[in-house]
Amino acid sequence: MQPPVLSPYQSLMAATPVVHRTVQVQDRTTHFWEYGPATAAAGSRAAPGSPATVLAVHGFRGDHHGLESIAAHLVAGHPTGVRVIVPDLPGFGVSDPLPTSDLDGYVHWLEGFRDALGLDRDTVVLGHSFGSIVVSAAVAAGLDTRLLVLVNPIAAPALQGPRAVGTGIAIAYYRLGAWLPRPLGLGLLRNRAIVRAMSIAMLKSRRPSLRRWVHDQHDRYFSAFADRTSVLEAFRTSVTHDVAQFADRISVPTLLVAAEHDDITAVPEQRALAERLADAELVVVPGVGHLVHYETPAAAASAVLRRMQTS
């Protein structure tokens, strides 16, 4: 593979302290990255005066790299210091897969991960895309937090409405990838042309340098999954659940960072979700789609930092 394309946020990333750690959750290894001020080892409770903490969960088929830019902007913009913890979801990146990659499995993993790191309700919980489903389900099940942040939330069912046909095609694609002999199946699921087509479809920016970087990110990390079963099960989970189904059980303050041109969930559906939540604020980022974390991380981080000061 060619050398990586430099990030548009490279200088900010270079100035952001980061540590790679691992922790055992349910007898499986989860890899995670801590951005920001140096902290105590995993499993120790935060001392008085410790920096604020954000626990961020990435989307389907991604890994921690997808949220690095938001993490760096949060670290740089917080007035008194913040650390951002970004794990690789089980079965993605370099984290071990779950026995079954269903929503209950992800919720129990997130609960165990937070407990293993000694985090409590003072930790802000953030989820992007599929991560928004995981964190919403966990909060609805009792995971307490002072602020829930949903970036590009999946606010409506993928199997209904105008996305149903496209979702059905995607389901067939993942089923075929799991059914074919292993070399052919992996080749299909990791096909660079298909990955690039997805990247082009979601990317809205016309800046050549940004487009090259986003495509390179997807080329490098979008196929870093543990096995075909995990990715198929995770995809099924992503299209059979949405944040709206948990809205009535979420009572904590919630910030929704949506996008004007999101092809996955349109703004009217985001507004409908916000109205169902007990204490919600909706911020719509203009001129961007489902890749807020890549295209406009500064806008997302600014909204989160502002809300953190009041929640």
CSV table of C-alpha atoms in Angstrom, one decimal:
chain,number,residue,atom,x,y,z
A,1,MET,CA,0.0,0.0,0.0
A,2,GLN,CA,1.1,3.5,-0.8
A,3,PRO,CA,2.3,5.9,2.1
A,4,PRO,CA,-0.6,7.4,3.9
A,5,VAL,CA,-2.2,10.6,2.6
A,6,LEU,CA,-1.5,13.4,5.1
A,7,SER,CA,-4.5,14.5,7.1
A,8,PRO,CA,-5.8,18.1,6.7
A,9,TYR,CA,-5.6,18.1,10.5
A,10,GLN,CA,-2.1,16.8,10.7
A,11,SER,CA,-0.6,19.7,12.7
A,12,LEU,CA,-3.4,19.4,15.3
A,13,MET,CA,-3.0,15.6,15.5
A,14,ALA,CA,0.8,15.9,15.9
A,15,ALA,CA,0.2,18.2,18.9
A,16,THR,CA,-2.3,15.8,20.5
A,17,PRO,CA,-0.9,13.3,23.1
A,18,VAL,CA,-2.1,9.8,22.4
A,19,VAL,CA,-1.5,6.5,24.1
A,20,HIS,CA,-2.5,3.0,22.9
A,21,ARG,CA,-3.8,0.7,25.6
A,22,THR,CA,-5.5,-2.7,25.9
A,23,VAL,CA,-8.0,-4.0,28.4
A,24,GLN,CA,-9.8,-7.3,29.0
A,25,VAL,CA,-13.5,-7.1,28.6
A,26,GLN,CA,-15.5,-10.4,29.0
A,27,ASP,CA,-12.2,-12.3,28.5
A,28,ARG,CA,-11.5,-10.6,25.2
A,29,THR,CA,-9.0,-7.9,24.4
A,30,THR,CA,-10.3,-4.5,23.5
A,31,HIS,CA,-7.7,-2.0,22.1
A,32,PHE,CA,-8.3,1.6,22.8
A,33,TRP,CA,-6.6,5.0,22.4
A,34,GLU,CA,-6.5,7.9,24.8
A,35,TYR,CA,-6.1,11.3,23.4
A,36,GLY,CA,-5.2,14.3,25.6
A,37,PRO,CA,-3.5,14.7,29.0
A,38,ALA,CA,-1.7,11.8,30.5
A,39,THR,CA,-3.9,9.8,32.8
A,40,ALA,CA,-3.7,6.9,35.2
A,41,ALA,CA,-3.8,3.3,34.0
A,42,ALA,CA,-7.1,1.7,33.0
A,43,GLY,CA,-9.1,0.5,36.0
A,44,SER,CA,-8.2,3.3,38.4
A,45,ARG,CA,-10.8,5.9,39.4
A,46,ALA,CA,-10.3,9.4,38.3
A,47,ALA,CA,-8.7,11.6,41.0
A,48,PRO,CA,-10.2,15.0,41.9
A,49,GLY,CA,-9.2,17.6,39.4
A,50,SER,CA,-8.6,15.0,36.6
A,51,PRO,CA,-9.5,16.1,33.1
A,52,ALA,CA,-13.0,15.7,31.8
A,53,THR,CA,-13.5,12.4,29.8
A,54,VAL,CA,-15.3,11.6,26.6
A,55,LEU,CA,-15.8,8.0,25.6
A,56,ALA,CA,-16.3,7.8,21.8
A,57,VAL,CA,-17.7,4.8,19.8
A,58,HIS,CA,-17.0,4.7,16.1
A,59,GLY,CA,-19.3,3.5,13.3
A,60,PHE,CA,-19.8,0.3,11.3
A,61,ARG,CA,-16.6,-1.1,9.6
A,62,GLY,CA,-14.5,1.7,10.9
A,63,ASP,CA,-12.1,1.8,13.8
A,64,HIS,CA,-10.6,4.4,16.2
A,65,HIS,CA,-9.0,6.3,13.3
A,66,GLY,CA,-12.3,7.6,12.2
A,67,LEU,CA,-12.8,9.6,15.4
A,68,GLU,CA,-9.2,10.8,15.8
A,69,SER,CA,-9.9,14.2,14.2
A,70,ILE,CA,-12.9,14.9,16.5
A,71,ALA,CA,-10.8,13.8,19.5
A,72,ALA,CA,-7.9,16.1,18.6
A,73,HIS,CA,-10.3,19.1,18.2
A,74,LEU,CA,-11.9,18.3,21.6
A,75,VAL,CA,-8.5,18.1,23.3
A,76,ALA,CA,-7.3,21.4,21.6
A,77,GLY,CA,-10.6,23.3,22.4
A,78,HIS,CA,-11.3,22.3,26.0
A,79,PRO,CA,-10.5,25.2,28.3
A,80,THR,CA,-9.3,23.0,31.3
A,81,GLY,CA,-8.3,19.7,29.7
A,82,VAL,CA,-10.2,16.7,28.3
A,83,ARG,CA,-9.2,13.2,27.5
A,84,VAL,CA,-10.9,11.3,24.8
A,85,ILE,CA,-11.1,7.5,24.9
A,86,VAL,CA,-11.7,5.8,21.5
A,87,PRO,CA,-11.8,1.9,21.4
A,88,ASP,CA,-11.9,-0.3,18.4
A,89,LEU,CA,-15.3,-1.9,18.5
A,90,PRO,CA,-15.1,-5.7,19.0
A,91,GLY,CA,-14.4,-7.4,15.7
A,92,PHE,CA,-13.1,-4.2,14.1
A,93,GLY,CA,-9.7,-2.7,14.0
A,94,VAL,CA,-7.5,-4.9,16.2
A,95,SER,CA,-10.1,-5.7,19.0
A,96,ASP,CA,-11.2,-9.2,19.5
A,97,PRO,CA,-14.7,-10.1,18.1
A,98,LEU,CA,-17.7,-10.8,20.3
A,99,PRO,CA,-19.1,-14.4,20.4
A,100,THR,CA,-22.2,-12.9,18.7
A,101,SER,CA,-22.1,-9.4,17.2
A,102,ASP,CA,-25.7,-8.5,18.1
A,103,LEU,CA,-26.9,-5.3,19.9
A,104,ASP,CA,-27.0,-7.0,23.3
A,105,GLY,CA,-23.5,-8.1,22.8
A,106,TYR,CA,-22.3,-4.6,22.0
A,107,VAL,CA,-24.2,-3.1,24.9
A,108,HIS,CA,-22.8,-5.5,27.4
A,109,TRP,CA,-19.3,-5.0,26.0
A,110,LEU,CA,-19.7,-1.2,26.3
A,111,GLU,CA,-20.8,-1.5,29.9
A,112,GLY,CA,-17.9,-3.8,30.7
A,113,PHE,CA,-15.4,-1.6,28.9
A,114,ARG,CA,-16.5,1.5,30.9
A,115,ASP,CA,-16.4,-0.5,34.2
A,116,ALA,CA,-12.9,-1.9,33.3
A,117,LEU,CA,-11.6,1.7,32.8
A,118,GLY,CA,-13.2,2.9,36.1
A,119,LEU,CA,-15.4,5.5,34.3
A,120,ASP,CA,-18.6,6.8,35.8
A,121,ARG,CA,-21.5,9.1,34.9
A,122,ASP,CA,-19.2,12.1,34.7
A,123,THR,CA,-17.9,10.6,31.4
A,124,VAL,CA,-19.5,12.0,28.3
A,125,VAL,CA,-20.6,9.2,26.0
A,126,LEU,CA,-20.4,9.8,22.2
A,127,GLY,CA,-21.4,7.6,19.3
A,128,HIS,CA,-21.0,8.2,15.6
A,129,SER,CA,-23.4,6.5,13.1
A,130,PHE,CA,-23.6,2.8,14.1
A,131,GLY,CA,-21.9,3.9,17.3
A,132,SER,CA,-25.0,6.1,18.0
A,133,ILE,CA,-27.2,3.0,18.1
A,134,VAL,CA,-24.8,1.2,20.5
A,135,VAL,CA,-24.5,4.0,22.9
A,136,SER,CA,-28.2,4.9,22.8
A,137,ALA,CA,-29.1,1.3,23.5
A,138,ALA,CA,-26.6,1.2,26.4
A,139,VAL,CA,-28.0,4.4,27.9
A,140,ALA,CA,-31.6,3.1,27.5
A,141,ALA,CA,-30.5,0.0,29.4
A,142,GLY,CA,-29.1,2.0,32.3
A,143,LEU,CA,-25.7,3.2,31.4
A,144,ASP,CA,-25.6,6.6,33.1
A,145,THR,CA,-23.9,9.7,31.7
A,146,ARG,CA,-24.1,13.4,32.2
A,147,LEU,CA,-24.3,13.9,28.5
A,148,LEU,CA,-25.0,11.7,25.5
A,149,VAL,CA,-23.7,12.9,22.1
A,150,LEU,CA,-24.9,11.4,18.9
A,151,VAL,CA,-23.0,12.3,15.7
A,152,ASN,CA,-24.7,11.5,12.5
A,153,PRO,CA,-27.2,9.4,14.5
A,154,ILE,CA,-29.2,6.7,12.8
A,155,ALA,CA,-32.5,8.2,13.7
A,156,ALA,CA,-34.9,6.1,11.6
A,157,PRO,CA,-35.2,2.4,10.5
A,158,ALA,CA,-33.0,1.5,7.5
A,159,LEU,CA,-35.5,-1.2,6.4
A,160,GLN,CA,-38.3,1.2,5.9
A,161,GLY,CA,-38.9,4.2,3.6
A,162,PRO,CA,-36.7,5.4,0.7
A,163,ARG,CA,-33.6,3.5,2.0
A,164,ALA,CA,-35.2,0.1,2.1
A,165,VAL,CA,-34.1,-0.9,-1.4
A,166,GLY,CA,-30.5,0.2,-0.9
A,167,THR,CA,-30.5,-1.6,2.4
A,168,GLY,CA,-31.8,-4.8,0.9
A,169,ILE,CA,-29.0,-4.7,-1.7
A,170,ALA,CA,-26.4,-4.2,1.0
A,171,ILE,CA,-27.8,-7.1,3.0
A,172,ALA,CA,-27.5,-9.3,-0.1
A,173,TYR,CA,-23.9,-8.1,-0.5
A,174,TYR,CA,-22.9,-9.0,3.0
A,175,ARG,CA,-24.7,-12.4,2.9
A,176,LEU,CA,-22.9,-13.3,-0.3
A,177,GLY,CA,-19.6,-12.3,1.2
A,178,ALA,CA,-20.3,-14.6,4.1
A,179,TRP,CA,-21.6,-17.5,1.9
A,180,LEU,CA,-18.8,-17.6,-0.7
A,181,PRO,CA,-15.7,-19.6,-0.1
A,182,ARG,CA,-13.4,-17.7,2.2
A,183,PRO,CA,-11.0,-16.2,-0.3
A,184,LEU,CA,-13.8,-15.1,-2.6
A,185,GLY,CA,-15.9,-13.8,0.2
A,186,LEU,CA,-13.2,-11.8,1.8
A,187,GLY,CA,-12.2,-10.5,-1.7
A,188,LEU,CA,-15.8,-9.3,-2.2
A,189,LEU,CA,-16.1,-7.7,1.2
A,190,ARG,CA,-12.7,-6.0,0.9
A,191,ASN,CA,-13.1,-5.1,-2.7
A,192,ARG,CA,-11.3,-1.7,-3.2
A,193,ALA,CA,-13.7,-0.6,-6.0
A,194,ILE,CA,-16.8,-1.1,-3.7
A,195,VAL,CA,-15.1,0.6,-0.8
A,196,ARG,CA,-14.2,3.6,-3.0
A,197,ALA,CA,-17.8,3.7,-4.4
A,198,MET,CA,-19.1,3.9,-0.9
A,199,SER,CA,-16.6,6.6,0.0
A,200,ILE,CA,-17.5,8.7,-3.0
A,201,ALA,CA,-21.2,8.4,-2.3
A,202,MET,CA,-20.9,9.7,1.2
A,203,LEU,CA,-18.3,12.4,0.7
A,204,LYS,CA,-19.7,15.9,0.0
A,205,SER,CA,-16.6,18.1,0.1
A,206,ARG,CA,-15.2,19.2,-3.2
A,207,ARG,CA,-11.7,19.9,-1.7
A,208,PRO,CA,-9.3,17.6,-3.6
A,209,SER,CA,-6.9,17.3,-0.6
A,210,LEU,CA,-9.7,16.4,1.8
A,211,ARG,CA,-11.2,13.9,-0.7
A,212,ARG,CA,-7.9,12.2,-1.2
A,213,TRP,CA,-7.4,11.8,2.6
A,214,VAL,CA,-10.9,10.5,3.2
A,215,HIS,CA,-10.6,8.0,0.4
A,216,ASP,CA,-7.2,6.9,1.8
A,217,GLN,CA,-8.7,6.5,5.3
A,218,HIS,CA,-11.5,4.2,4.0
A,219,ASP,CA,-9.0,2.2,1.8
A,220,ARG,CA,-6.8,1.6,4.9
A,221,TYR,CA,-9.3,1.0,7.7
A,222,PHE,CA,-12.7,0.1,6.3
A,223,SER,CA,-11.8,-3.5,5.7
A,224,ALA,CA,-10.1,-4.1,9.1
A,225,PHE,CA,-12.6,-6.5,10.5
A,226,ALA,CA,-11.9,-9.8,12.3
A,227,ASP,CA,-13.9,-12.2,10.1
A,228,ARG,CA,-16.8,-12.5,7.8
A,229,THR,CA,-19.3,-13.6,10.4
A,230,SER,CA,-18.6,-10.6,12.7
A,231,VAL,CA,-19.0,-8.1,9.9
A,232,LEU,CA,-22.3,-9.8,8.6
A,233,GLU,CA,-23.7,-9.9,12.1
A,234,ALA,CA,-22.7,-6.3,12.8
A,235,PHE,CA,-24.3,-5.1,9.6
A,236,ARG,CA,-27.5,-6.9,10.4
A,237,THR,CA,-27.4,-5.2,13.8
A,238,SER,CA,-26.8,-1.8,12.2
A,239,VAL,CA,-29.8,-2.1,9.9
A,240,THR,CA,-32.3,-3.7,12.2
A,241,HIS,CA,-32.0,-1.1,15.0
A,242,ASP,CA,-32.0,2.7,15.2
A,243,VAL,CA,-31.8,5.3,17.9
A,244,ALA,CA,-35.5,6.2,17.8
A,245,GLN,CA,-36.5,2.8,19.2
A,246,PHE,CA,-34.7,3.7,22.4
A,247,ALA,CA,-35.8,7.4,22.6
A,248,ASP,CA,-38.5,6.9,25.2
A,249,ARG,CA,-36.0,5.3,27.6
A,250,ILE,CA,-33.3,8.0,27.3
A,251,SER,CA,-33.7,10.7,30.0
A,252,VAL,CA,-30.2,12.1,30.1
A,253,PRO,CA,-29.2,15.4,28.3
A,254,THR,CA,-28.6,14.5,24.6
A,255,LEU,CA,-26.8,16.5,21.9
A,256,LEU,CA,-27.5,15.4,18.3
A,257,VAL,CA,-24.9,16.6,15.7
A,258,ALA,CA,-26.6,16.0,12.4
A,259,ALA,CA,-25.7,16.9,8.8
A,260,GLU,CA,-27.6,18.9,6.2
A,261,HIS,CA,-27.0,16.4,3.4
A,262,ASP,CA,-26.8,13.1,5.3
A,263,ASP,CA,-27.9,10.3,2.9
A,264,ILE,CA,-28.4,7.8,5.8
A,265,THR,CA,-30.8,9.8,7.9
A,266,ALA,CA,-32.4,13.1,6.7
A,267,VAL,CA,-32.7,16.2,8.8
A,268,PRO,CA,-36.5,15.9,9.3
A,269,GLU,CA,-36.0,12.4,10.8
A,270,GLN,CA,-33.3,13.9,13.1
A,271,ARG,CA,-35.8,16.6,14.2
A,272,ALA,CA,-38.4,14.0,14.9
A,273,LEU,CA,-35.9,12.0,17.0
A,274,ALA,CA,-34.9,15.2,19.0
A,275,GLU,CA,-38.6,15.9,19.7
A,276,ARG,CA,-39.0,12.4,21.2
A,277,LEU,CA,-36.0,12.7,23.6
A,278,ALA,CA,-36.6,14.1,27.0
A,279,ASP,CA,-33.8,16.7,26.9
A,280,ALA,CA,-32.3,17.1,23.5
A,281,GLU,CA,-30.5,19.7,21.4
A,282,LEU,CA,-30.1,19.3,17.6
A,283,VAL,CA,-27.2,20.9,15.8
A,284,VAL,CA,-27.3,20.6,12.0
A,285,VAL,CA,-23.9,21.1,10.3
A,286,PRO,CA,-24.4,22.7,6.9
A,287,GLY,CA,-22.9,21.4,3.6
A,288,VAL,CA,-21.8,18.0,4.9
A,289,GLY,CA,-23.2,14.5,4.8
A,290,HIS,CA,-22.6,11.3,6.8
A,291,LEU,CA,-18.9,12.0,7.3
A,292,VAL,CA,-19.0,14.8,9.8
A,293,HIS,CA,-16.2,13.1,11.7
A,294,TYR,CA,-13.9,13.5,8.6
A,295,GLU,CA,-15.2,16.6,6.9
A,296,THR,CA,-16.2,19.0,9.7
A,297,PRO,CA,-14.7,17.6,13.0
A,298,ALA,CA,-14.2,21.2,14.3
A,299,ALA,CA,-17.9,22.0,14.0
A,300,ALA,CA,-18.8,18.7,15.8
A,301,ALA,CA,-16.2,19.3,18.5
A,302,SER,CA,-17.3,22.9,19.0
A,303,ALA,CA,-20.9,21.8,19.6
A,304,VAL,CA,-19.8,19.1,22.1
A,305,LEU,CA,-17.5,21.4,24.0
A,306,ARG,CA,-20.2,24.1,24.3
A,307,ARG,CA,-22.7,21.6,25.6
A,308,MET,CA,-20.2,20.0,28.0
A,309,GLN,CA,-20.0,23.4,29.7
A,310,THR,CA,-23.7,23.4,30.6
A,311,SER,CA,-24.4,19.7,31.2
